[in-house]
Coordinates of C-alpha atoms and ligand atoms in Angstrom, one line a residue:
M1 CA -15.5 4.2 21.4
I2 CA -18.1 5.8 19.0
P3 CA -18.9 9.5 19.5
D4 CA -22.6 10.2 19.6
G5 CA -23.0 12.7 16.8
P6 CA -25.1 14.2 15.4
Y7 CA -23.1 13.9 12.3
D8 CA -23.1 16.1 9.2
L9 CA -22.7 12.9 7.1
V10 CA -23.0 9.2 7.8
G11 CA -21.9 6.6 5.3
V12 CA -23.5 3.1 5.4
G13 CA -21.1 0.4 4.2
I14 CA -17.3 0.7 3.6
G15 CA -16.5 -0.6 0.2
P16 CA -14.3 1.4 -2.2
A17 CA -17.2 3.9 -2.9
N18 CA -17.7 5.1 0.7
L19 CA -14.0 4.6 1.5
S20 CA -13.3 7.2 -1.2
L21 CA -15.9 9.5 0.3
A22 CA -14.3 9.0 3.8
A23 CA -10.8 9.7 2.4
L24 CA -11.9 12.9 0.6
S25 CA -14.0 14.1 3.6
D26 CA -11.1 13.6 6.0
P27 CA -9.3 16.9 5.3
L28 CA -12.5 19.0 5.3
D29 CA -12.4 21.0 8.6
G30 CA -15.7 21.2 10.4
L31 CA -17.4 18.3 8.6
H32 CA -18.4 15.8 11.2
T33 CA -18.6 12.3 9.6
A34 CA -18.8 8.6 10.5
F35 CA -18.8 5.5 8.3
F36 CA -20.3 2.2 9.4
E37 CA -19.4 -1.3 8.1
R38 CA -20.7 -4.6 9.2
E39 CA -17.5 -6.6 8.4
S40 CA -14.7 -6.5 10.9
A41 CA -12.2 -4.9 8.6
F42 CA -12.0 -3.6 5.0
R43 CA -12.4 -6.4 2.5
W44 CA -12.7 -6.3 -1.2
H45 CA -14.2 -9.3 -2.9
P46 CA -12.1 -11.9 -1.0
G47 CA -13.8 -14.9 -2.6
L48 CA -12.4 -13.8 -6.0
M49 CA -8.9 -12.7 -5.0
I50 CA -7.4 -15.2 -7.5
D51 CA -3.6 -15.2 -7.9
G52 CA -2.6 -13.1 -10.9
A53 CA -5.9 -11.2 -11.2
F54 CA -5.5 -7.6 -12.1
L55 CA -7.5 -4.4 -11.6
Q56 CA -9.4 -3.5 -14.8
V57 CA -8.6 0.2 -14.4
P58 CA -5.2 2.0 -14.1
F59 CA -3.9 2.6 -10.6
L60 CA -4.8 6.3 -10.9
A61 CA -8.3 5.2 -10.3
D62 CA -7.4 5.0 -6.6
L63 CA -9.7 6.5 -3.9
V64 CA -8.6 10.1 -4.3
S65 CA -6.1 10.8 -7.1
L66 CA -8.5 11.8 -9.9
V67 CA -9.9 14.5 -7.6
D68 CA -6.9 15.3 -5.5
P69 CA -3.6 13.8 -6.6
T70 CA -1.9 15.6 -3.6
S71 CA -3.8 13.6 -1.1
Q72 CA -1.8 11.7 1.6
L73 CA -4.1 8.8 0.8
S74 CA -3.2 8.3 -2.8
F75 CA -1.9 5.0 -4.2
L76 CA 1.5 6.6 -4.7
S77 CA 1.5 7.7 -1.0
Y78 CA 0.7 4.1 -0.1
L79 CA 3.7 2.9 -2.1
R80 CA 5.9 5.5 -0.4
A81 CA 4.8 4.4 3.0
R82 CA 5.5 0.8 2.1
E83 CA 8.9 1.8 0.6
R84 CA 7.9 0.3 -2.8
L85 CA 8.1 3.4 -5.0
Y86 CA 11.2 2.2 -6.8
P87 CA 10.0 -1.3 -7.6
F88 CA 6.7 0.2 -8.9
Y89 CA 8.6 2.7 -11.0
F90 CA 10.7 0.0 -12.7
A91 CA 7.7 -2.3 -13.1
E92 CA 6.2 0.3 -15.5
K93 CA 2.7 -1.0 -14.9
F94 CA -0.4 1.0 -14.9
H95 CA -2.6 -2.0 -14.0
I96 CA -1.8 -3.3 -10.6
P97 CA -2.8 -6.7 -9.1
R98 CA -6.2 -6.8 -7.5
A99 CA -4.6 -7.9 -4.2
E100 CA -2.5 -4.8 -4.2
Y101 CA -5.6 -2.6 -4.7
A102 CA -7.2 -4.4 -1.8
D103 CA -4.1 -3.9 0.4
Y104 CA -4.0 -0.2 -0.6
C105 CA -7.6 0.3 0.4
A106 CA -7.0 -1.6 3.7
W107 CA -4.0 0.7 4.3
V108 CA -6.3 3.8 3.7
S109 CA -8.9 2.4 6.0
R110 CA -6.4 2.1 8.9
R111 CA -5.5 5.8 8.5
L112 CA -9.0 7.2 8.8
P113 CA -10.3 7.9 12.3
N114 CA -14.0 8.1 11.3
L115 CA -14.5 4.4 10.1
R116 CA -16.3 2.0 12.4
F117 CA -16.2 -1.7 11.6
D118 CA -18.3 -4.5 13.1
Q119 CA -21.3 -2.2 12.9
S120 CA -24.5 -3.3 11.0
V121 CA -26.9 -0.5 10.0
L122 CA -30.3 -2.1 10.6
A123 CA -32.7 0.8 9.9
I124 CA -32.7 4.4 8.7
R125 CA -35.6 6.7 9.3
W126 CA -36.4 10.3 9.5
S127 CA -36.8 11.7 13.1
T128 CA -39.2 14.6 13.0
A129 CA -38.3 15.4 16.6
D130 CA -34.6 15.8 15.8
D131 CA -35.1 17.0 12.2
M132 CA -32.5 14.5 11.2
F133 CA -32.0 11.0 10.0
E134 CA -31.9 8.4 12.7
L135 CA -30.0 5.2 12.2
D136 CA -30.3 2.0 14.2
I137 CA -26.8 0.5 14.3
A138 CA -25.9 -2.8 16.0
P139 CA -24.2 -2.8 18.5
T140 CA -23.8 1.0 18.7
G141 CA -27.4 2.0 19.0
R142 CA -29.0 5.2 17.8
V143 CA -27.0 7.7 15.6
L144 CA -28.3 11.0 14.2
A145 CA -27.2 12.4 10.8
R146 CA -28.1 15.4 8.6
N147 CA -27.0 13.5 5.5
V148 CA -26.7 9.8 4.8
V149 CA -24.8 8.1 1.9
L150 CA -25.7 4.5 1.1
G151 CA -22.6 2.7 -0.2
V152 CA -23.9 -0.8 0.5
G153 CA -22.7 -2.3 -2.8
T154 CA -24.4 -5.1 -4.8
E155 CA -25.1 -8.7 -4.0
P156 CA -24.3 -11.9 -6.0
K157 CA -27.1 -13.0 -8.4
T158 CA -27.7 -16.7 -9.2
P159 CA -30.3 -17.8 -11.7
A160 CA -33.2 -19.5 -9.8
P161 CA -32.9 -23.0 -11.2
L162 CA -29.2 -23.2 -10.2
R163 CA -29.5 -21.8 -6.7
P164 CA -29.8 -25.2 -4.9
F165 CA -26.7 -26.6 -6.6
A166 CA -24.2 -23.8 -7.5
V167 CA -21.5 -21.8 -5.8
H168 CA -21.4 -18.2 -6.9
S169 CA -18.1 -16.9 -8.2
A170 CA -18.1 -14.4 -5.2
D171 CA -17.5 -17.5 -3.0
Y172 CA -15.1 -19.2 -5.4
L173 CA -11.9 -19.4 -3.4
P174 CA -13.3 -21.2 -0.4
A175 CA -14.7 -23.8 -2.9
R176 CA -11.6 -24.0 -5.1
E177 CA -10.0 -27.0 -3.6
R178 CA -13.1 -29.1 -4.0
L179 CA -13.7 -27.8 -7.6
V180 CA -10.1 -28.7 -8.6
A181 CA -10.7 -32.3 -7.3
T182 CA -14.1 -32.7 -8.9
E183 CA -14.4 -34.6 -12.1
D184 CA -16.9 -32.6 -14.2
V185 CA -17.2 -28.9 -13.5
T186 CA -19.4 -26.3 -15.2
V187 CA -18.8 -22.6 -15.1
V188 CA -21.8 -20.5 -16.1
G189 CA -21.4 -16.9 -17.3
S190 CA -18.8 -15.2 -19.4
G191 CA -18.0 -11.9 -17.7
Q192 CA -14.5 -11.2 -16.3
S193 CA -15.3 -13.3 -13.2
G194 CA -16.4 -16.4 -15.2
A195 CA -13.2 -16.1 -17.4
E196 CA -11.0 -15.9 -14.3
V197 CA -12.6 -18.9 -12.6
F198 CA -12.4 -20.9 -15.8
L199 CA -8.8 -20.0 -16.3
D200 CA -7.9 -20.8 -12.7
L201 CA -9.6 -24.2 -12.8
L202 CA -8.0 -24.9 -16.2
R203 CA -4.5 -24.3 -14.8
A204 CA -5.1 -26.0 -11.5
R205 CA -6.8 -29.2 -12.6
P206 CA -4.4 -31.9 -13.8
A207 CA -4.8 -33.2 -17.4
G208 CA -7.2 -36.1 -17.4
R209 CA -9.2 -35.0 -14.4
G210 CA -12.4 -34.7 -16.4
T211 CA -14.5 -32.2 -18.3
L212 CA -14.3 -28.5 -17.6
R213 CA -17.2 -26.8 -19.3
W214 CA -17.9 -23.1 -19.8
L215 CA -21.4 -22.1 -20.8
T216 CA -22.7 -18.6 -21.5
R217 CA -25.9 -17.2 -22.9
T218 CA -24.1 -14.3 -24.6
P219 CA -23.4 -14.9 -28.3
A220 CA -19.5 -14.9 -27.9
F221 CA -16.7 -14.9 -25.4
A222 CA -16.3 -11.3 -26.1
P223 CA -13.6 -8.9 -25.3
M224 CA -14.2 -5.9 -23.0
E225 CA -14.3 -2.6 -24.9
Y226 CA -11.0 -1.1 -24.0
S227 CA -10.3 1.4 -26.8
K228 CA -9.3 4.8 -25.6
L229 CA -12.3 6.6 -27.1
G230 CA -14.6 3.8 -26.0
L231 CA -13.3 4.3 -22.4
E232 CA -14.5 7.9 -22.5
Q233 CA -17.9 6.4 -21.7
F234 CA -16.5 6.1 -18.2
T235 CA -16.0 9.9 -17.8
P236 CA -18.0 12.5 -15.9
D237 CA -18.8 14.0 -19.3
Y238 CA -20.6 10.9 -20.4
T239 CA -22.2 10.4 -17.0
R240 CA -23.7 13.9 -17.3
F241 CA -24.9 13.3 -20.8
F242 CA -26.5 10.0 -19.9
H243 CA -28.2 11.5 -16.8
G244 CA -29.8 14.1 -19.1
L245 CA -31.4 11.5 -21.4
D246 CA -35.0 10.4 -21.0
E247 CA -35.7 7.1 -19.2
P248 CA -36.7 4.9 -22.2
T249 CA -33.5 6.0 -24.0
R250 CA -31.3 5.3 -21.0
D251 CA -32.9 1.9 -20.7
R252 CA -32.2 1.1 -24.3
L253 CA -28.6 2.2 -24.1
V254 CA -27.4 0.3 -21.0
P255 CA -28.0 -3.3 -22.4
A256 CA -26.6 -2.2 -25.8
Q257 CA -23.3 -1.2 -24.0
W258 CA -22.8 -4.7 -22.6
Q259 CA -19.3 -5.0 -23.9
L260 CA -18.3 -2.1 -21.6
Y261 CA -19.2 -4.0 -18.4
K262 CA -20.1 -7.7 -19.1
A263 CA -17.2 -8.8 -21.3
I264 CA -13.7 -10.2 -20.7
S265 CA -10.4 -8.5 -20.7
A266 CA -8.5 -9.3 -23.9
D267 CA -5.5 -10.3 -21.8
T268 CA -7.5 -13.0 -19.9
I269 CA -9.0 -14.3 -23.2
G270 CA -5.4 -14.5 -24.5
E271 CA -4.2 -16.4 -21.4
I272 CA -7.1 -18.9 -21.7
F273 CA -6.4 -19.5 -25.4
D274 CA -2.6 -20.0 -24.7
E275 CA -3.4 -22.4 -22.0
L276 CA -5.7 -24.4 -24.3
Y277 CA -3.2 -24.3 -27.1
Q278 CA -0.4 -25.7 -25.0
R279 CA -2.6 -28.7 -24.2
T280 CA -2.8 -29.6 -27.8
V281 CA 0.9 -30.0 -28.2
G282 CA 1.5 -33.6 -29.1
G283 CA -2.0 -34.0 -30.6
G284 CA -5.5 -34.3 -29.3
W285 CA -7.9 -31.8 -27.9
P286 CA -8.2 -30.8 -24.2
D287 CA -11.3 -32.1 -22.3
V288 CA -13.0 -28.7 -22.2
V289 CA -16.3 -27.4 -23.6
L290 CA -16.6 -23.7 -24.4
A291 CA -20.1 -23.0 -25.5
P292 CA -21.5 -19.5 -26.1
G293 CA -25.1 -18.8 -26.9
V294 CA -26.2 -21.6 -24.5
E295 CA -28.7 -20.9 -21.7
V296 CA -29.2 -23.1 -18.7
T297 CA -33.0 -23.3 -18.3
A298 CA -33.4 -25.9 -15.5
A299 CA -31.4 -28.1 -13.2
T300 CA -32.3 -31.3 -11.4
E301 CA -30.5 -33.7 -9.1
N302 CA -29.3 -36.8 -11.0
G303 CA -27.6 -39.6 -9.2
G304 CA -25.1 -37.5 -7.2
G305 CA -24.7 -35.1 -10.1
V306 CA -26.8 -32.3 -11.5
E307 CA -28.6 -32.5 -14.8
L308 CA -28.6 -29.2 -16.6
S309 CA -31.3 -28.5 -19.3
L310 CA -29.7 -26.4 -22.0
R311 CA -31.2 -24.3 -24.8
H312 CA -29.3 -22.8 -27.7
V313 CA -30.3 -19.1 -27.9
H314 CA -29.8 -19.0 -31.7
Q315 CA -30.4 -22.5 -32.9
G316 CA -33.3 -23.0 -30.6
G317 CA -32.3 -26.6 -29.9
H318 CA -32.4 -28.3 -26.5
A319 CA -30.0 -30.7 -24.8
T320 CA -29.1 -32.0 -21.3
V321 CA -25.7 -32.5 -19.7
T322 CA -24.8 -33.9 -16.3
T323 CA -22.2 -32.2 -14.2
D324 CA -20.7 -32.7 -10.7
A325 CA -20.3 -29.1 -9.7
I326 CA -21.4 -25.6 -11.0
V327 CA -19.9 -22.2 -10.5
C328 CA -22.3 -19.3 -11.3
A329 CA -20.4 -16.3 -12.5
T330 CA -23.7 -14.7 -13.3
G331 CA -23.1 -11.2 -11.9
Y332 CA -24.4 -9.0 -9.1
Q333 CA -27.6 -7.1 -8.5
E334 CA -28.5 -4.0 -6.6
R335 CA -29.5 -4.6 -3.0
D336 CA -33.1 -4.2 -2.0
L337 CA -33.0 -1.2 0.2
G338 CA -36.6 -1.6 1.4
D339 CA -35.7 -3.3 4.7
L340 CA -33.1 -0.7 5.5
L341 CA -35.2 2.3 4.7
G342 CA -38.6 1.1 5.9
P343 CA -41.2 3.9 5.6
L344 CA -38.6 6.2 4.0
W345 CA -38.3 3.7 1.1
T346 CA -42.0 4.0 0.2
G347 CA -41.7 7.8 0.1
L348 CA -38.8 8.0 -2.3
D349 CA -39.4 9.3 -5.8
R350 CA -39.6 6.5 -8.5
D351 CA -39.3 6.4 -12.2
A352 CA -41.8 4.6 -14.5
A353 CA -40.2 1.2 -13.8
G354 CA -40.3 1.8 -10.0
R355 CA -36.6 2.5 -9.6
L356 CA -35.2 5.3 -7.5
V357 CA -34.9 8.7 -9.2
V358 CA -31.3 9.8 -8.5
D359 CA -30.3 13.4 -9.2
A360 CA -27.1 14.6 -10.7
D361 CA -25.6 14.9 -7.2
Y362 CA -26.5 11.3 -6.4
R363 CA -29.3 12.3 -4.1
V364 CA -32.6 10.4 -4.1
G365 CA -35.8 12.4 -3.7
T366 CA -37.1 12.2 -0.1
A367 CA -39.7 14.4 1.5
T368 CA -37.3 15.1 4.3
R369 CA -35.0 18.1 4.8
G370 CA -31.9 16.0 5.1
S371 CA -30.3 14.4 2.0
L372 CA -30.0 10.8 1.2
Y373 CA -27.4 9.8 -1.4
V374 CA -26.6 6.6 -3.1
Q375 CA -23.3 5.2 -4.6
N376 CA -23.3 2.3 -7.0
A377 CA -27.1 2.0 -7.1
E378 CA -27.6 4.4 -10.1
R379 CA -26.8 2.6 -13.3
H380 CA -30.3 3.3 -14.6
T381 CA -29.8 7.1 -14.1
H382 CA -26.0 7.6 -14.4
G383 CA -25.0 4.8 -16.8
V384 CA -22.5 2.0 -17.0
G385 CA -19.9 3.9 -15.0
A386 CA -21.9 3.5 -11.7
P387 CA -19.7 0.6 -10.4
D388 CA -16.5 1.8 -12.1
L389 CA -13.6 2.5 -9.8
G390 CA -12.4 5.3 -12.2
L391 CA -15.4 7.4 -11.3
I392 CA -15.6 6.8 -7.5
A393 CA -13.4 9.8 -6.5
W394 CA -15.3 12.1 -8.8
R395 CA -18.7 10.9 -7.5
A396 CA -17.5 11.2 -3.9
A397 CA -16.3 14.8 -4.5
T398 CA -19.7 15.6 -6.2
I399 CA -21.5 14.3 -3.1
L400 CA -19.2 16.3 -0.8
N401 CA -19.7 19.5 -2.8
S402 CA -23.5 18.9 -2.5
V403 CA -23.4 18.2 1.3
C404 CA -21.2 21.2 1.9
G405 CA -23.2 23.5 -0.3
K406 CA -20.0 24.8 -2.0
K407 CA -17.2 23.5 -4.2
V408 CA -14.9 22.0 -1.6
Y409 CA -13.5 20.0 -4.5
P410 CA -13.3 21.9 -7.8
L411 CA -14.1 19.4 -10.6
P412 CA -13.2 19.7 -14.2
E413 CA -15.7 21.1 -16.7
R414 CA -14.5 18.8 -19.4
T415 CA -13.1 15.2 -19.2
A416 CA -13.4 13.7 -22.7
F417 CA -12.3 14.4 -26.2
T418 CA -15.7 13.0 -27.4
T419 CA -18.6 15.4 -27.5
F420 CA -21.6 13.6 -26.0
G421 CA -24.8 15.2 -27.3
L422 CA -25.1 18.2 -29.6
Ligands
FAD501 C1 -14.4 -9.4 -8.3 C2 -14.6 -8.0 -8.7 C3 -13.6 -7.3 -9.3 C4 -13.9 -6.0 -9.7 N1 -12.9 -5.3 -10.3 C5 -13.1 -4.0 -10.7 C6 -12.1 -3.3 -11.4 O1 -11.0 -3.8 -11.6 N2 -12.4 -2.1 -11.8 C7 -13.6 -1.5 -11.7 O2 -13.8 -0.4 -12.1 N3 -14.6 -2.2 -11.0 C8 -14.4 -3.4 -10.5 N4 -15.4 -4.1 -9.9 C9 -16.7 -3.4 -9.7 C10 -16.7 -2.5 -8.4 O3 -15.7 -1.6 -8.4 C11 -16.7 -3.2 -7.1 O4 -17.9 -4.0 -7.1 C12 -16.7 -2.3 -5.9 O5 -16.4 -3.2 -4.8 C13 -17.9 -1.5 -5.6 O6 -17.7 -0.8 -4.4 P1 -18.9 -0.4 -3.4 O7 -18.3 0.4 -2.4 O8 -20.0 0.2 -4.2 O9 -19.5 -1.8 -2.9 P2 -18.9 -3.0 -2.0 O10 -17.4 -3.1 -2.3 O11 -19.8 -4.2 -2.3 O12 -19.0 -2.5 -0.5 C14 -20.2 -2.4 0.1 C15 -20.0 -2.6 1.6 O13 -21.2 -2.3 2.3 C16 -21.3 -3.2 3.4 N5 -22.7 -3.2 3.9 C17 -23.8 -3.5 3.1 N6 -24.9 -3.4 3.9 C18 -24.5 -2.9 5.1 C19 -25.2 -2.5 6.3 N7 -26.6 -2.6 6.3 N8 -24.5 -2.1 7.3 C20 -23.2 -2.0 7.3 N9 -22.4 -2.3 6.2 C21 -23.1 -2.8 5.1 C22 -20.9 -4.5 2.8 O14 -20.5 -5.4 3.9 C23 -19.7 -4.1 2.0 O15 -18.5 -4.1 2.7 C24 -15.2 -5.4 -9.5 C25 -16.2 -6.2 -8.9 C26 -15.9 -7.5 -8.6 C27 -17.1 -8.3 -8.0

């Protein structure tokens, strides 16, 4: 049963970002909220829930702790509820399995009364008659809200030539059995997902099955920047600094920081190397190809397989190779919000490149009196930390402070040893 509202705040989508917002808004008396998600329950990247995959951030990057460690919805509260505190204490692990983070989030989602699943938000507009946002939600119908927070996440991105042939890494697990049994498999892309898929196939495919190939345009299978001072680029301090830079400087910085968000955890690289090394015991080389600096420029069907046209980014040479199956671990892109926002979309403030102008409180400029906020759609304005789980509680608290017009969550003035800016 969904109450009618009007709501002070409506969240669209329930991934970790809006789930953190829901968890932190729950104790705020008098703030009337609702969150709508089109899936039937909380799910976090189920297609990539590979056995043995770990969260890339410490467990303290849960939905609430970095803002309110006393919350009943912290990861430690979850462990207590599950009677797992002692095993966790003896495990001495800051990095938890990805499956455990998903289970923790699902646990939180079952404790919040204001989450609605199986609800697709179809359109958001401004209602002049009501002086509020009006949302069309299926099957609920019309919902009114003073403030709206879009937490709709990103969508898988596949290079155009590969679209007819490839499975995206986001859908890896349902395709895994087929890929394990396929003779010649090519994985494209060398971020963390590409590395996890390559490692999983390497382990699962029996020796002699055929070629497992790993191609990437980037110049190396590079480790993720994980030095302690390097990680300070995922702090509120850095986010504020980045937000204050001009647009051309921000646009130059983000690609230059690729090792903060596009590379591979050093542990996964180590596991891949060890697995390959083990296969050389007794002599010979494993039937794998690991080729950095190689771009796939075209793909055509070729006698049941797919012929890939390759270009070496540095040598400039061209080659072709025929493969039986392709996994694209080629990342994600921001969703096009045009359909959802309709006429509101055209009225939003844009930067020189046509992207949304997002203010320091994560609000996009509308001509309306209500406020529209975005989560995880602001890398161009807030930097590489936009999708990072370590910043979601802080971002959610920033939004709540803005919605409430007062500091309902006090936030630290300083979060890094590094001084960003003069
Ligand atoms: C495999 C993987 C592992 C990752 N691991 C880490 C990690 O270890 N550490 C880290 O810092 N980051 C990690 N990330 C990056 C990031 O934290 C995640 O992508 C995270 O899920 C982003 O959360 P979100 O809430 O913004 O979006 P999402 O999790 O994508 O959630 C958005 C939700 O909105 C819903 N939705 C969309 N449109 C509508 C609509 N119109 N109506 C209703 N619902 C809608 C979707 O169904 C979805 O459930 C990882 C990303 C991936 C892909």
